[in-house]
Amino acid sequence: MNKVGSMYRAVLTADKKDGPLPLLLAMLTFVTGLVDAFSYLLLGRVFVANITGSLMFLGFALGGAPGFFWKSYVLALIPFLLAAASGGLLIKAFGRHRGRHLLSSLLLQDAVVCLALIVALTMPLDRPYATEVLTVLLAVAFGLQNSTVRALRVPDMTTTVLTLTMTGIASDWSSTGSGRAQLGRRSASIVSMFAGAIIGAVIIRYTHYQLVLIIAVVVISLCAILAIRLRNSTAPWTRRRPA
């Protein structure tokens, strides 16, 4: 067990090309599972982070499938895309230093999720526009996160879409060319999102649903605190990776 723990610490924090970024992105992947459980189970079958799901659901709604409502998915898709586009401003300002870029994104994301938490604490979900406001705010938070993670270019750490990650594990299972870091990162991403989804569902079923957003704020804040240490680093991993 100690050997497994040592392996994960090594592949998540000691990589020369990415430094501690994989660890922070694994934490954000956990938040993705947590918040998508919240959005899907409480806000009307909508994903605010795994936005591909909402695009598919929009297609179902427009095709007349019962139980799917186009407005929910539009309210997720458009803010998500606008936030992702605004993330380009962060890339221009901080993109050459990946530590500063991530820190600036985390601070903004945390502020938006905090605002969503305030809404969840003050507006019951059965009140008019409560679910719509939460959908918009959370979609903005994860549009920003996705834009940032894409620019950071940490292999196998997308924080949202895990299809290629799982495919990589399956297809490389018998290959000797698949390194320890690849397996460690891929499995860490899967475990993080899966754990977030389970915890989110359990909280929603057995306790106060606002606790999901409280945990999300705490984890994002912790990531930001850890990222503060990175903002002045001159290590090689801080330089923007080529496309």
Coordinates of C-alpha atoms in Angstrom, one line a residue:
M1 CA 0.0 0.0 0.0
N2 CA 2.9 2.4 0.8
K3 CA 4.4 1.6 -2.5
V4 CA 1.2 2.5 -4.3
G5 CA 1.0 5.8 -2.3
S6 CA 4.6 6.6 -3.1
M7 CA 3.9 6.0 -6.8
Y8 CA 1.0 8.3 -6.9
R9 CA 2.8 11.1 -5.0
A10 CA 5.7 10.7 -7.5
V11 CA 3.6 10.9 -10.6
L12 CA 1.4 13.7 -9.3
T13 CA 4.0 16.0 -7.8
A14 CA 7.5 15.3 -9.1
D15 CA 7.1 15.4 -12.8
K16 CA 9.8 17.5 -14.4
K17 CA 7.5 18.7 -17.2
D18 CA 4.5 19.5 -15.1
G19 CA 5.7 19.8 -11.5
P20 CA 2.8 19.8 -9.0
L21 CA 0.1 20.7 -11.6
P22 CA -1.2 17.1 -11.9
L23 CA -2.0 17.0 -8.2
L24 CA -4.0 20.2 -8.4
L25 CA -5.8 19.1 -11.5
A26 CA -6.7 15.8 -9.9
M27 CA -8.3 17.8 -7.1
L28 CA -10.2 19.8 -9.6
T29 CA -11.3 16.6 -11.3
F30 CA -12.8 15.6 -7.9
V31 CA -14.7 18.9 -7.9
T32 CA -16.0 18.1 -11.4
G33 CA -17.6 14.8 -10.2
L34 CA -19.0 16.5 -7.2
V35 CA -20.6 19.4 -9.0
D36 CA -21.9 17.4 -12.0
A37 CA -23.6 15.2 -9.5
F38 CA -25.2 18.3 -8.0
S39 CA -26.2 19.7 -11.4
Y40 CA -27.6 16.5 -12.9
L41 CA -29.5 15.3 -9.8
L42 CA -30.9 18.7 -8.7
L43 CA -30.9 21.2 -11.7
G44 CA -32.7 19.1 -14.3
R45 CA -30.5 16.5 -15.9
V46 CA -27.9 19.0 -16.9
F47 CA -24.1 18.7 -16.8
V48 CA -22.2 22.0 -16.2
A49 CA -18.7 20.5 -16.4
N50 CA -19.0 17.5 -18.7
I51 CA -20.6 19.8 -21.2
T52 CA -20.7 17.1 -23.9
G53 CA -23.5 15.5 -22.0
S54 CA -25.6 18.6 -22.0
L55 CA -25.0 19.0 -25.8
M56 CA -26.3 15.4 -26.2
F57 CA -29.3 16.1 -24.0
L58 CA -30.1 19.2 -26.0
G59 CA -30.3 17.0 -29.0
F60 CA -32.6 14.7 -27.2
A61 CA -34.8 17.6 -26.1
L62 CA -35.0 19.0 -29.7
G63 CA -35.8 15.5 -30.9
G64 CA -38.8 15.3 -28.6
A65 CA -37.5 12.9 -26.0
P66 CA -39.6 13.1 -22.8
G67 CA -38.0 14.4 -19.7
F68 CA -35.5 16.7 -21.4
F69 CA -36.0 20.4 -21.5
W70 CA -34.0 22.5 -24.0
K71 CA -33.8 25.6 -21.9
S72 CA -31.7 23.9 -19.2
Y73 CA -29.1 22.9 -21.7
V74 CA -28.9 26.2 -23.4
L75 CA -28.5 27.8 -20.0
A76 CA -25.5 25.6 -19.5
L77 CA -23.9 25.6 -22.9
I78 CA -23.9 29.4 -23.6
P79 CA -22.4 30.6 -20.3
F80 CA -19.9 27.7 -20.5
L81 CA -18.7 28.8 -23.9
L82 CA -18.7 32.5 -23.0
A83 CA -16.6 31.7 -19.9
A84 CA -14.2 29.5 -21.9
A85 CA -13.8 32.4 -24.4
S86 CA -13.1 34.9 -21.6
G87 CA -10.5 32.4 -20.3
G88 CA -8.5 33.4 -23.3
L89 CA -7.9 36.8 -21.6
L90 CA -6.2 34.9 -18.8
I91 CA -4.1 33.0 -21.3
K92 CA -2.9 36.3 -22.8
A93 CA -2.1 37.8 -19.4
F94 CA -0.6 34.8 -17.6
G95 CA -0.3 32.0 -20.1
R96 CA 3.5 32.1 -20.2
H97 CA 3.7 31.1 -16.6
R98 CA 1.5 28.1 -15.9
G99 CA 1.6 28.6 -12.1
R100 CA 0.3 32.2 -12.3
H101 CA -2.2 31.2 -15.0
L102 CA -3.7 28.4 -12.8
L103 CA -3.8 30.7 -9.7
S104 CA -5.7 33.5 -11.5
S105 CA -8.2 31.0 -12.9
L106 CA -8.7 29.3 -9.5
L107 CA -9.4 32.6 -7.8
L108 CA -12.0 33.5 -10.4
Q109 CA -13.6 30.1 -10.4
D110 CA -13.7 30.1 -6.6
A111 CA -15.5 33.4 -6.6
V112 CA -18.1 32.2 -9.0
V113 CA -18.7 28.9 -7.1
C114 CA -18.9 30.9 -3.8
L115 CA -21.7 33.0 -5.4
A116 CA -23.5 29.8 -6.5
L117 CA -23.2 28.6 -2.9
I118 CA -24.8 31.9 -1.6
V119 CA -27.6 31.4 -4.0
A120 CA -28.1 27.8 -2.9
L121 CA -28.1 28.9 0.8
T122 CA -30.6 31.7 0.3
M123 CA -32.9 30.4 -2.5
P124 CA -34.7 27.1 -2.2
L125 CA -34.5 25.1 -5.5
D126 CA -38.3 25.3 -5.8
R127 CA -38.2 29.1 -6.0
P128 CA -38.6 30.6 -9.5
Y129 CA -35.2 30.9 -11.4
A130 CA -33.2 29.3 -8.6
T131 CA -32.1 26.3 -10.7
E132 CA -31.5 28.5 -13.7
V133 CA -29.2 30.9 -11.8
L134 CA -27.3 28.0 -10.3
T135 CA -26.9 26.4 -13.8
V136 CA -25.5 29.6 -15.3
L137 CA -23.1 30.3 -12.4
L138 CA -21.7 26.7 -12.3
A139 CA -21.4 26.6 -16.1
V140 CA -19.4 29.8 -16.0
A141 CA -17.1 28.3 -13.3
F142 CA -16.4 25.2 -15.3
G143 CA -16.1 26.9 -18.7
L144 CA -13.3 28.9 -17.1
Q145 CA -11.7 25.7 -15.6
N146 CA -11.8 23.9 -19.0
S147 CA -10.3 26.8 -20.8
T148 CA -7.4 27.0 -18.3
V149 CA -6.8 23.2 -18.2
R150 CA -6.7 23.1 -22.0
A151 CA -4.1 25.9 -22.0
L152 CA -2.0 24.2 -19.3
R153 CA -1.6 21.1 -21.5
V154 CA -1.0 18.5 -18.8
P155 CA -1.3 15.1 -20.4
D156 CA -4.0 12.8 -19.2
M157 CA -5.4 15.5 -16.8
T158 CA -8.3 17.1 -18.6
T159 CA -10.4 17.4 -15.3
T160 CA -13.7 16.7 -17.1
V161 CA -13.8 14.4 -20.1
L162 CA -12.3 10.9 -19.3
T163 CA -13.2 9.0 -22.4
L164 CA -9.7 9.2 -23.9
T165 CA -8.2 8.6 -20.4
M166 CA -10.1 5.3 -20.0
T167 CA -9.4 4.4 -23.6
G168 CA -5.7 5.0 -23.0
I169 CA -5.6 2.7 -20.0
A170 CA -7.5 -0.1 -21.8
S171 CA -5.5 0.2 -25.1
D172 CA -2.1 0.4 -23.4
W173 CA -2.8 -2.3 -20.9
S174 CA -0.5 -4.8 -22.5
S175 CA 2.0 -2.3 -23.9
T176 CA 5.4 -2.0 -22.3
G177 CA 5.7 1.6 -23.7
S178 CA 3.1 2.9 -21.2
G179 CA 5.0 4.6 -18.4
R180 CA 4.2 4.7 -14.7
A181 CA 3.3 8.4 -14.9
Q182 CA 0.7 7.7 -17.6
L183 CA -1.0 5.0 -15.6
G184 CA -0.8 7.0 -12.4
R185 CA -2.3 10.1 -13.9
R186 CA -5.0 8.3 -15.8
S187 CA -6.1 6.3 -12.8
A188 CA -5.9 9.3 -10.6
S189 CA -8.3 11.2 -12.9
I190 CA -10.8 8.4 -13.0
V191 CA -10.7 7.8 -9.3
S192 CA -11.0 11.5 -8.5
M193 CA -14.1 12.1 -10.7
F194 CA -15.7 8.8 -9.6
A195 CA -15.2 9.7 -5.9
G196 CA -16.6 13.1 -6.4
A197 CA -19.7 11.7 -8.1
I198 CA -20.3 9.2 -5.3
I199 CA -19.8 11.7 -2.6
G200 CA -22.0 14.2 -4.3
A201 CA -24.8 11.7 -4.8
V202 CA -24.6 10.5 -1.1
I203 CA -24.7 14.1 0.2
I204 CA -27.7 15.0 -2.0
R205 CA -29.6 11.8 -0.9
Y206 CA -28.9 11.9 2.8
T207 CA -28.0 15.4 3.9
H208 CA -28.2 19.1 2.8
Y209 CA -27.5 19.5 -0.9
Q210 CA -25.7 22.8 -0.2
L211 CA -22.9 20.8 1.4
V212 CA -21.8 19.8 -2.1
L213 CA -21.0 23.4 -3.0
I214 CA -19.4 24.0 0.3
I215 CA -17.0 21.1 -0.3
A216 CA -16.4 22.4 -3.9
V217 CA -15.5 25.9 -2.5
V218 CA -13.2 24.3 0.1
V219 CA -11.3 22.2 -2.5
I220 CA -10.9 25.0 -5.0
S221 CA -9.7 27.3 -2.2
L222 CA -7.2 24.7 -1.1
C223 CA -6.0 24.4 -4.7
A224 CA -5.6 28.2 -4.9
I225 CA -3.7 28.3 -1.6
L226 CA -1.3 25.6 -2.9
A227 CA -1.0 27.5 -6.2
I228 CA 0.1 30.6 -4.4
R229 CA 3.4 28.9 -3.8
L230 CA 3.8 28.4 -7.6
R231 CA 3.3 32.0 -8.8
N232 CA 6.9 33.0 -8.4
S233 CA 8.5 29.7 -9.4
T234 CA 11.1 29.7 -12.2
A235 CA 11.2 25.9 -12.5
P236 CA 11.1 24.5 -16.1
W237 CA 7.6 23.2 -15.7
T238 CA 6.2 26.8 -15.3
R239 CA 6.9 27.5 -19.0
R240 CA 4.0 27.1 -21.3
R241 CA 4.1 23.8 -23.1
P242 CA 4.0 23.9 -27.0
A243 CA 0.8 22.9 -28.7

